[in-house]
mmCIF file of C-alpha atoms and ligand atoms in Angstrom:
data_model
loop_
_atom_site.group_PDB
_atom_site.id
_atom_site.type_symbol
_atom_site.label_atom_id
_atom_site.label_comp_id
_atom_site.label_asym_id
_atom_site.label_seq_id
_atom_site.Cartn_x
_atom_site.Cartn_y
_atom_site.Cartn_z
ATOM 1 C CA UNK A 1 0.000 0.000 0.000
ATOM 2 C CA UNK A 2 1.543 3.099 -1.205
ATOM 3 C CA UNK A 3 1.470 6.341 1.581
ATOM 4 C CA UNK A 4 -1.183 8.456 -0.463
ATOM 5 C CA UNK A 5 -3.661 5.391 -0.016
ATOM 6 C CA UNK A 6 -2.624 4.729 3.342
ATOM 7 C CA UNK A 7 -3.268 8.542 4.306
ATOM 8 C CA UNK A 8 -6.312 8.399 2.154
ATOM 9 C CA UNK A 9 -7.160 4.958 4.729
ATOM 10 C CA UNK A 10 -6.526 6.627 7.644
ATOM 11 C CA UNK A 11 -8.540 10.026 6.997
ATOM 12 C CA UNK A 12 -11.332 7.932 5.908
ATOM 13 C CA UNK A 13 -11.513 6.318 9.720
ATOM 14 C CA UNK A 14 -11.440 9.714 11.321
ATOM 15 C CA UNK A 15 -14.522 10.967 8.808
ATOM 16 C CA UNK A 16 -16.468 7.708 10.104
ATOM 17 C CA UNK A 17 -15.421 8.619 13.410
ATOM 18 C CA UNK A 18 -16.476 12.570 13.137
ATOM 19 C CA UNK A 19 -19.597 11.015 11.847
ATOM 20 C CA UNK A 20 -18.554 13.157 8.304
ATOM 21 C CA UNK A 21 -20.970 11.586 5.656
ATOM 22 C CA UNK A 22 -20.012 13.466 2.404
ATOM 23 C CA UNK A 23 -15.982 13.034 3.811
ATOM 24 C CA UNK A 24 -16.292 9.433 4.037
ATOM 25 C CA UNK A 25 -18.589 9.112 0.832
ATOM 26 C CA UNK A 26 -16.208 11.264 -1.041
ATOM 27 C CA UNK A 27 -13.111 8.929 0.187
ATOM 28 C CA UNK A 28 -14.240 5.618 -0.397
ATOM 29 C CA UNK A 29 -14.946 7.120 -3.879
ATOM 30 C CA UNK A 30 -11.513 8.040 -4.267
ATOM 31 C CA UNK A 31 -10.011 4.708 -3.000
ATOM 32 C CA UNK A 32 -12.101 2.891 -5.218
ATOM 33 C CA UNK A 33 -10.198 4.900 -8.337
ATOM 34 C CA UNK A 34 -6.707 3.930 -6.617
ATOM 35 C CA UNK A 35 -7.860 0.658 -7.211
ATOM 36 C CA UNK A 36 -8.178 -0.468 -3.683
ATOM 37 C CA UNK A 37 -9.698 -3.568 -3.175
ATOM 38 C CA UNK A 38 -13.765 -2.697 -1.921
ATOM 39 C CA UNK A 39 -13.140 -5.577 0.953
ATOM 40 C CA UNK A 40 -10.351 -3.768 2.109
ATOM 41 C CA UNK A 41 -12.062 -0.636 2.757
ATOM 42 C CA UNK A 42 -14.713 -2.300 4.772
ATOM 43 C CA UNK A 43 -12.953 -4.621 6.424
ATOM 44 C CA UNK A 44 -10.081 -2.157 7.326
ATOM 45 C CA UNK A 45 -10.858 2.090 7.908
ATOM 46 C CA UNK A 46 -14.641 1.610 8.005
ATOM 47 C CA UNK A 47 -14.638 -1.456 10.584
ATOM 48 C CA UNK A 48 -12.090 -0.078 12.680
ATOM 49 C CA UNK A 49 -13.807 3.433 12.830
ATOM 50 C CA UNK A 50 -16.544 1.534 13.959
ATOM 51 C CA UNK A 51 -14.706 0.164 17.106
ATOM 52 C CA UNK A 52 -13.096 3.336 17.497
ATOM 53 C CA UNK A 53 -16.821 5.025 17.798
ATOM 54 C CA UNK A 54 -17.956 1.808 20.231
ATOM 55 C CA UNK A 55 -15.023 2.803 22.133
ATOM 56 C CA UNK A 56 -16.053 7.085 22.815
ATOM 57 C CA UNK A 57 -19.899 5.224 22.933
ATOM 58 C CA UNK A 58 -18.140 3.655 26.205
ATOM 59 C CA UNK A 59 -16.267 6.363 27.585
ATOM 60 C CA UNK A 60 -19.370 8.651 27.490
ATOM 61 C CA UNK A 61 -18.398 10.956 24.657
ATOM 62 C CA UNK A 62 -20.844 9.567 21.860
ATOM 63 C CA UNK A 63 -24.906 8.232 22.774
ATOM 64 C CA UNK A 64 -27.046 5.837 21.204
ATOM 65 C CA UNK A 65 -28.039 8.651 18.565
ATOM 66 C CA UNK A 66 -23.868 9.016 17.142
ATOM 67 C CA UNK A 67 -24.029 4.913 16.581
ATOM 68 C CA UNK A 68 -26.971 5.147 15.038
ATOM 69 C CA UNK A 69 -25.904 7.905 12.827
ATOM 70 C CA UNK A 70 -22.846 5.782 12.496
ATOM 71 C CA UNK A 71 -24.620 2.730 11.053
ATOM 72 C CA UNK A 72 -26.515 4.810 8.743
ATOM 73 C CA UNK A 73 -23.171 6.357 7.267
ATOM 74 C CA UNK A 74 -21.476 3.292 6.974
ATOM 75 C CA UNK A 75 -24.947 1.544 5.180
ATOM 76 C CA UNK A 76 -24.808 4.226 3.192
ATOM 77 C CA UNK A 77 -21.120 3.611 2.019
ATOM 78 C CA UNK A 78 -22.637 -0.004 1.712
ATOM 79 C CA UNK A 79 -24.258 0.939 -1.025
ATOM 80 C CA UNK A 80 -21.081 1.988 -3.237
ATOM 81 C CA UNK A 81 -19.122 -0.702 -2.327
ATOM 82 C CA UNK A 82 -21.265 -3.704 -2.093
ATOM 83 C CA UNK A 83 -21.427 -4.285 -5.901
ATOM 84 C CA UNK A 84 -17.667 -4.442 -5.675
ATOM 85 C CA UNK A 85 -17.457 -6.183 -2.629
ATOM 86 C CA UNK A 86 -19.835 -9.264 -4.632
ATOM 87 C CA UNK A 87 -17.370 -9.095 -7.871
ATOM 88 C CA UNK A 88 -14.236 -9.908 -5.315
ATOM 89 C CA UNK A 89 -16.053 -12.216 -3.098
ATOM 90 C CA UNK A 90 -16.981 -14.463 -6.234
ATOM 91 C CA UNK A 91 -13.714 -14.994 -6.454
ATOM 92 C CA UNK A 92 -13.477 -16.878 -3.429
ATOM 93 C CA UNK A 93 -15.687 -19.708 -4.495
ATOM 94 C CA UNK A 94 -15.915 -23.527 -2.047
ATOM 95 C CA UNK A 95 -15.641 -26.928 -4.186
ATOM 96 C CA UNK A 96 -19.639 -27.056 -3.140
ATOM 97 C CA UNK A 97 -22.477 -24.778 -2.628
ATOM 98 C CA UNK A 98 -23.516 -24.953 1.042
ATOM 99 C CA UNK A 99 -26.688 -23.630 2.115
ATOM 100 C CA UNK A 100 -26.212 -21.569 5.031
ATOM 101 C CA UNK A 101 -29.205 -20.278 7.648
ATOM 102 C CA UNK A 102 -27.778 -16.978 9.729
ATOM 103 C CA UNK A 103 -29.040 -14.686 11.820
ATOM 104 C CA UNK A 104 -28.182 -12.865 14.690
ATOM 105 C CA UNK A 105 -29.343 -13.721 18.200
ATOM 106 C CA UNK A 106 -32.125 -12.813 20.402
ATOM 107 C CA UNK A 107 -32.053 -9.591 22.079
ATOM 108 C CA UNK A 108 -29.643 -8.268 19.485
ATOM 109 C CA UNK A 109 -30.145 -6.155 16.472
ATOM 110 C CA UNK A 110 -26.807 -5.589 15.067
ATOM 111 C CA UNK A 111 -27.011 -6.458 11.716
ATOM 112 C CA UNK A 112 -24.351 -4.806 10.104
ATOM 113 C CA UNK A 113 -21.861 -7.636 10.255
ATOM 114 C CA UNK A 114 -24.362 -10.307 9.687
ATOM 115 C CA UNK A 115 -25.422 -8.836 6.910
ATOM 116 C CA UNK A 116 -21.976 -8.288 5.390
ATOM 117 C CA UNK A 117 -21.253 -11.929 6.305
ATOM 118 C CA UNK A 118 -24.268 -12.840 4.731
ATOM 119 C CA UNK A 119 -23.418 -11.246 1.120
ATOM 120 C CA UNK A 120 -20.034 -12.422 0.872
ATOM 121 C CA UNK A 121 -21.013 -15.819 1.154
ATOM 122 C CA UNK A 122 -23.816 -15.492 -1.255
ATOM 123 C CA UNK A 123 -21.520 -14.063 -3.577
ATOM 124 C CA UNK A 124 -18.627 -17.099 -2.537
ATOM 125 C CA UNK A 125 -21.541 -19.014 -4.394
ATOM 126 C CA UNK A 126 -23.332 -20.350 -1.037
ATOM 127 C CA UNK A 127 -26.873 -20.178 -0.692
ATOM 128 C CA UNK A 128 -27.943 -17.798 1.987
ATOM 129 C CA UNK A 129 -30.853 -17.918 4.050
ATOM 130 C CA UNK A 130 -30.554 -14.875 6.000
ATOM 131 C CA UNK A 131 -32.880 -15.006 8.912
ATOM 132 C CA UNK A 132 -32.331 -11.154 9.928
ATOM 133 C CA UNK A 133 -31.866 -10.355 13.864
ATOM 134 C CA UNK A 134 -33.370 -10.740 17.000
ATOM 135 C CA UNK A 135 -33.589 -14.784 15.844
ATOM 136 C CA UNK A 136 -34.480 -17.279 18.866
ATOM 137 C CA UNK A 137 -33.749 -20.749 19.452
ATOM 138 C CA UNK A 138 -37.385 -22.073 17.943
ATOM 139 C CA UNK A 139 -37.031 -19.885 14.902
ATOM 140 C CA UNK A 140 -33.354 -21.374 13.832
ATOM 141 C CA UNK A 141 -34.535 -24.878 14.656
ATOM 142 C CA UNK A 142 -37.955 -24.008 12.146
ATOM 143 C CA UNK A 143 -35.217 -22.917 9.527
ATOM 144 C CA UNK A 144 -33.069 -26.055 10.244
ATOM 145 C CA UNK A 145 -36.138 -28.258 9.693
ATOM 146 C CA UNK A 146 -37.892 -26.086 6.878
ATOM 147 C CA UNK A 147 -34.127 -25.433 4.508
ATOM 148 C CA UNK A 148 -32.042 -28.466 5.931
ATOM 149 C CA UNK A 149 -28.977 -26.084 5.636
ATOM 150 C CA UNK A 150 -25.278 -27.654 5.801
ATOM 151 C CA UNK A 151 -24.674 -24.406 8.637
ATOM 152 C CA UNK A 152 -26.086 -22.402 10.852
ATOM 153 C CA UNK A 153 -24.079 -19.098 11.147
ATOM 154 C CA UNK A 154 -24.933 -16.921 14.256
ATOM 155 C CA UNK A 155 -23.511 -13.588 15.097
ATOM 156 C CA UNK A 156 -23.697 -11.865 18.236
ATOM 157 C CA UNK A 157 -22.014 -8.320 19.426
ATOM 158 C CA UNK A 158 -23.317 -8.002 22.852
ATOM 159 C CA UNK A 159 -21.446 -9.787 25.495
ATOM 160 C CA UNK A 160 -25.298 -10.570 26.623
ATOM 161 C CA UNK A 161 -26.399 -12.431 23.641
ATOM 162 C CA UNK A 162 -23.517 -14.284 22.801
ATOM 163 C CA UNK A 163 -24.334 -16.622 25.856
ATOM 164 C CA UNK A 164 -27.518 -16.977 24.314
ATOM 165 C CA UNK A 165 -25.936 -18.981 21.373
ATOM 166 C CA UNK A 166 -24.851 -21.747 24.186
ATOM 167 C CA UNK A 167 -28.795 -21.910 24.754
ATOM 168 C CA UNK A 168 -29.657 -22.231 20.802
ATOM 169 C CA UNK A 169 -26.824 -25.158 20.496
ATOM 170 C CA UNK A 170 -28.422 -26.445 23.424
ATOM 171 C CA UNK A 171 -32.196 -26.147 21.909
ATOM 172 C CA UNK A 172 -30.612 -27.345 18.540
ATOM 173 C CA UNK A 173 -29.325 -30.679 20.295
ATOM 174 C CA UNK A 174 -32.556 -31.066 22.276
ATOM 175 C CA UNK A 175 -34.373 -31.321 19.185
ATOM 176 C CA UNK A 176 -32.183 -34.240 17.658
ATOM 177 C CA UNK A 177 -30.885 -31.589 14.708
ATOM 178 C CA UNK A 178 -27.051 -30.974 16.125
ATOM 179 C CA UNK A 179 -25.646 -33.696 13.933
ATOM 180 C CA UNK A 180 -27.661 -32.171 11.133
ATOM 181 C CA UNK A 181 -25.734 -28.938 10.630
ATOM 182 C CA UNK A 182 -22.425 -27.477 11.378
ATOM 183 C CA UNK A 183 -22.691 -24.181 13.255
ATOM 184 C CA UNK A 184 -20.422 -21.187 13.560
ATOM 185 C CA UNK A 185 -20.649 -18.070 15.278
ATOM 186 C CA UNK A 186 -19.006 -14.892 15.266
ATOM 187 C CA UNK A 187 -19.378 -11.065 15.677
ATOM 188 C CA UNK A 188 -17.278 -8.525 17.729
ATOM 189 C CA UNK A 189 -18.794 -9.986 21.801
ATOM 190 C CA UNK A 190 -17.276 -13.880 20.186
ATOM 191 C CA UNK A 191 -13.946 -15.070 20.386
ATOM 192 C CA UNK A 192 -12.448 -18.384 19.096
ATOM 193 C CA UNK A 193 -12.068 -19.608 22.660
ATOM 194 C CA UNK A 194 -15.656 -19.156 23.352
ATOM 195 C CA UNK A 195 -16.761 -20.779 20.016
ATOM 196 C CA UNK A 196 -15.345 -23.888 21.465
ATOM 197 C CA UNK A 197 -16.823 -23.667 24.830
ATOM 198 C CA UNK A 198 -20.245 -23.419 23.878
ATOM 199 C CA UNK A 199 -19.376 -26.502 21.352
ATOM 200 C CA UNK A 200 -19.373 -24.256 17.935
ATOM 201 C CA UNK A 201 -17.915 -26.078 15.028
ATOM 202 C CA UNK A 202 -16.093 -22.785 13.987
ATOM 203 C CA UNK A 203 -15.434 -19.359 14.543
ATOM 204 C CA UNK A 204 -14.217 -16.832 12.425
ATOM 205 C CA UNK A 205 -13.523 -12.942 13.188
ATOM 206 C CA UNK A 206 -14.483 -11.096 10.220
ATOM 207 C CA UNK A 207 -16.525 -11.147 6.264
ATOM 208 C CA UNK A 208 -13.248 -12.805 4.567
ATOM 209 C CA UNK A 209 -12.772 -15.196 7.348
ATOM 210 C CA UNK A 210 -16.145 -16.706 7.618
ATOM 211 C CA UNK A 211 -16.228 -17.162 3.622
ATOM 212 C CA UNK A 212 -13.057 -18.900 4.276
ATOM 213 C CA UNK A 213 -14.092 -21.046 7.071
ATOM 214 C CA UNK A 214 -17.726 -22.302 5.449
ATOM 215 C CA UNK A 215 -14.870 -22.884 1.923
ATOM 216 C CA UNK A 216 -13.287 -25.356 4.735
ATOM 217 C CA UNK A 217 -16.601 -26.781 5.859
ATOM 218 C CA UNK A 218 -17.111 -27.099 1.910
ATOM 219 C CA UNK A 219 -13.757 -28.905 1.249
ATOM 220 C CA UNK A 220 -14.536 -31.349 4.253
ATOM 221 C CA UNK A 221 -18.129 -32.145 2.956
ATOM 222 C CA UNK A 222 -17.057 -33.067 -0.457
ATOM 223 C CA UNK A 223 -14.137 -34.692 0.705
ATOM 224 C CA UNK A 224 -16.195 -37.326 2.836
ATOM 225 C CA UNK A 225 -18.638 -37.837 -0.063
ATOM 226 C CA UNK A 226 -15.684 -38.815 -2.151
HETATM 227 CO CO1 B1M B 301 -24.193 -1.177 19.724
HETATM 228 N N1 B1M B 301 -22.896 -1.951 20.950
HETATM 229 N N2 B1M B 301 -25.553 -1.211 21.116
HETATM 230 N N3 B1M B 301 -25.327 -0.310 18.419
HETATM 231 N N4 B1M B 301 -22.662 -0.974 18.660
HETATM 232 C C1 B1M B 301 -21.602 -2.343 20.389
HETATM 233 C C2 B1M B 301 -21.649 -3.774 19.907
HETATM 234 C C3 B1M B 301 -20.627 -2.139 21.623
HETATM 235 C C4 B1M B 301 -19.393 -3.057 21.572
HETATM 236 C C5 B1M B 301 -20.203 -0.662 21.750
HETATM 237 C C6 B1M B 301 -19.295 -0.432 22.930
HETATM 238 O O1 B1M B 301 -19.781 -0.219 24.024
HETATM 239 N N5 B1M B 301 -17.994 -0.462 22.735
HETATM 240 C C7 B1M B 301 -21.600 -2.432 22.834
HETATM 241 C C8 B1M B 301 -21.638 -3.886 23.314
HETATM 242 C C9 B1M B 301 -20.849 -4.121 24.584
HETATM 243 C C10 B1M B 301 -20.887 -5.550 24.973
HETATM 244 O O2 B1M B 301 -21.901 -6.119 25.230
HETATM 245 N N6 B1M B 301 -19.699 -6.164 25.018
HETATM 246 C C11 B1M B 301 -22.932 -1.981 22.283
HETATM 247 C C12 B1M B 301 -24.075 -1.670 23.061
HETATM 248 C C13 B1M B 301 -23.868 -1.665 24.568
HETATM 249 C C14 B1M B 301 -25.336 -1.369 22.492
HETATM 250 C C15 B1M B 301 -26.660 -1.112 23.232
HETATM 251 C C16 B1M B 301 -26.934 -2.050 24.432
HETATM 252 C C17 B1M B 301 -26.663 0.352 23.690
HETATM 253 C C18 B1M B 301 -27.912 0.729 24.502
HETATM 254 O O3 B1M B 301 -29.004 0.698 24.023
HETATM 255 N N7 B1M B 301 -27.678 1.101 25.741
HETATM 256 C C19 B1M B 301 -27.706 -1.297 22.100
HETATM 257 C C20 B1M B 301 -28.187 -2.757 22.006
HETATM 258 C C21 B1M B 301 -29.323 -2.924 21.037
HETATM 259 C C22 B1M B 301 -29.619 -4.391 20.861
HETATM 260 O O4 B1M B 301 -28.990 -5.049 20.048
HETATM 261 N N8 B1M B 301 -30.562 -4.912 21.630
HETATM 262 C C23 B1M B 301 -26.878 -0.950 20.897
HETATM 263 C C24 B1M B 301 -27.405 -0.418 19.727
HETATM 264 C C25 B1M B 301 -26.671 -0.079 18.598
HETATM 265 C C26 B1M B 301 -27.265 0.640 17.391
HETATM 266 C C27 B1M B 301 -28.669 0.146 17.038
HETATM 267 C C28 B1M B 301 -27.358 2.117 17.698
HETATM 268 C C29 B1M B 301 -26.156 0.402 16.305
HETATM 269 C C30 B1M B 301 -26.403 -0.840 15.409
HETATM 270 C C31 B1M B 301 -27.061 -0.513 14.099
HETATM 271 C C32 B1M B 301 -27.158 -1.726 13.209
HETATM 272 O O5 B1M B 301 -26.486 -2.711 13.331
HETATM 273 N N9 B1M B 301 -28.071 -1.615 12.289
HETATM 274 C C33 B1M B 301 -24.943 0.081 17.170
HETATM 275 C C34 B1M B 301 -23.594 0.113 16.697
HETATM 276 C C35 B1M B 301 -23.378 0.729 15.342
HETATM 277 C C36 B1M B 301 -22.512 -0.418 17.439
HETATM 278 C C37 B1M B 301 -21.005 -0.434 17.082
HETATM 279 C C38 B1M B 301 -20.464 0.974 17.326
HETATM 280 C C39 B1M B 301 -20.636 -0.873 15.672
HETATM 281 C C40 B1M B 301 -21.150 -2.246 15.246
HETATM 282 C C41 B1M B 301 -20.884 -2.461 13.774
HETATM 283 O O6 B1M B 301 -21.777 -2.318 12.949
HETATM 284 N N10 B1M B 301 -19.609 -2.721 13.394
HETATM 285 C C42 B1M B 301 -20.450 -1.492 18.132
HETATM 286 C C43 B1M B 301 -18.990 -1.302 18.483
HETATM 287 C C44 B1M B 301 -18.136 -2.520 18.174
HETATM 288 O O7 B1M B 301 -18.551 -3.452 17.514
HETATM 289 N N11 B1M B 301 -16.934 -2.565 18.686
HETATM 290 C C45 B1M B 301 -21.515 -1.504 19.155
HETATM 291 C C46 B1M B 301 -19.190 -2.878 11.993
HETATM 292 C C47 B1M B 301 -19.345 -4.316 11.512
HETATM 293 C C48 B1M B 301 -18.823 -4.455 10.086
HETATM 294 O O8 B1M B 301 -18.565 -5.138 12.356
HETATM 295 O O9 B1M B 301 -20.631 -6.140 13.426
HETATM 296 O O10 B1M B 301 -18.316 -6.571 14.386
HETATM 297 P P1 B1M B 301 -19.181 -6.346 13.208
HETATM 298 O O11 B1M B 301 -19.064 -7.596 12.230
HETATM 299 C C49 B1M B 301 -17.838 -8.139 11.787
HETATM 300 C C50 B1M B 301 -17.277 -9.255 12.665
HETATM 301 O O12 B1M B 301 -17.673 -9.162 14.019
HETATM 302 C C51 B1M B 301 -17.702 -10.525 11.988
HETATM 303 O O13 B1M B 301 -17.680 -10.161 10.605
HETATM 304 C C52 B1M B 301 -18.170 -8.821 10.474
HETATM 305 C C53 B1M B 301 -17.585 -8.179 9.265
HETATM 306 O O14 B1M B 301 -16.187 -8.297 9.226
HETATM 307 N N12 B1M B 301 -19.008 -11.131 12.223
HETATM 308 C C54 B1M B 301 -19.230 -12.450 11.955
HETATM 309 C C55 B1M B 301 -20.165 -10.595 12.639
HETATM 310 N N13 B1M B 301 -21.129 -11.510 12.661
HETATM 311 C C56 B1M B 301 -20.590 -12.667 12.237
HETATM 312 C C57 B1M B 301 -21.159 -13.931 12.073
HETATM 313 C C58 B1M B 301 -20.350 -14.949 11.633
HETATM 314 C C59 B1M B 301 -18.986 -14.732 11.364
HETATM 315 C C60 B1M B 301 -18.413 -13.484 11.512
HETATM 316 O O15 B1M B 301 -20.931 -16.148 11.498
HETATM 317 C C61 B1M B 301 -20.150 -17.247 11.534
#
């Protein structure tokens, strides 16, 4: 990465951060003509100006109204880059198509990630069955009967919920489905150590990593077919 596109990176953050719409608009714009990759943008400046705004959202300095403006701004770069971001996720295809149900988890409506997660993998070439936010235990385990999908993908950003998705594997097992589907979780209150606790099958930090982990799940499938 050359300096003008890493200064160009870095002023982009602080516009997400000042909550400066046309700044950040303008920017990702620009980076786009320097050729920078669309995941990169996301994945880097905008996601990290979005823990940098959680961060003054903890220390008292922003309010619920600043995150909200927040996810608005960043949805709104969305719409620029998501064409682009479907273009270089295609590239990143699995030897076969799995059908994947996700959703985030009751009591939480961060959807940002999910929903980021959620296009990538469509456009990796999975089929998506995105069951939007706020999902409970009976509602995945109506999707797991209704789409028999190869994964269940839940994401979770509040420290609260994410000990919800022990009770879903839980629900999931009660009802005779857990050797069904493979599940993995993720989202920013999730941590690989904590996938494995609550008996996950995988875990995966961000967009690029969970295309690459279902891509595994893929390889594995096909391979015990063979
Ligand atoms: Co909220 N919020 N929020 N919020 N919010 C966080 C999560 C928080 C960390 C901020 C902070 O204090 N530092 C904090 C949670 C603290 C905790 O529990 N540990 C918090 C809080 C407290 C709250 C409320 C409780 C505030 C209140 O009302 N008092 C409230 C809860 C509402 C609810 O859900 N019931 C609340 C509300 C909101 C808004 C509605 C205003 C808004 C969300 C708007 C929306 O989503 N439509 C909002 C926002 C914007 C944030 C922050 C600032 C940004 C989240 C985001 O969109 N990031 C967030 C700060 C932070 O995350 N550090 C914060 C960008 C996005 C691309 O990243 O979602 O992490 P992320 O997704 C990544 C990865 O995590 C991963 O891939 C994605 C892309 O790379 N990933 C997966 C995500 N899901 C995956 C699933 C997978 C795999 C990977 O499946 C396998």
């Amino acid at each position: 990465m050359n300096e003008e596109v890493k200064e160009l990176m870095n002023k982009l953050k602080e516009c997400l951060v000042d909550l400066d719409k046309e700044c950040v608009l303008n920017l990702v714009k620009k980076l786009l003509e320097k050729n920078v990759s669309a995941i990169e943008i996301v994945l880097g400046p905008l996601s990290e100006a979005m823990e940098e705004i959680g961060k003054l959202y903890e220390d008292g300095e922003y309010f619920i109204a600043e995150l909200m403006e927040a996810a608005e701004i960043f949805k709104e770069a969305m719409k620029i880059l998501e064409p682009l971001i479907k273009s270089e996720s295609a590239k990143m295809r699995g030897r076969k198509k799995m059908r994947i149900v996700i959703g985030t988890v009751k009591g939480d409506i961060h959807d940002i990630g999910k929903t980021l997660v959620a296009v990538m993998l469509q456009a990796a070439g999975h089929e998506v069955i995105d069951l939007g936010v706020d999902v409970d235990s009976k509602t995945f385990i109506e999707a797991i009967e209704k789409y028999k999908p190869d994964i269940v993908a839940m994401s979770a950003l509040l420290t609260t919920t994410a000990r919800y998705m022990c009770e879903i594997i839980r629900d999931i097992e009660k009802a005779g489905l857990r050797d069904k589907v493979k599940i993995i979780v993720g989202g920013a209150a999730t941590t690989k150590e904590f996938a494995e606790k609550i008996g996950a099958d995988g875990w995966s930090a961000n967009a690029i990593e969970a295309v690459k982990l279902v891509n595994k799940l893929s390889a594995e499938k096909d391979e015990a077919h063979e």
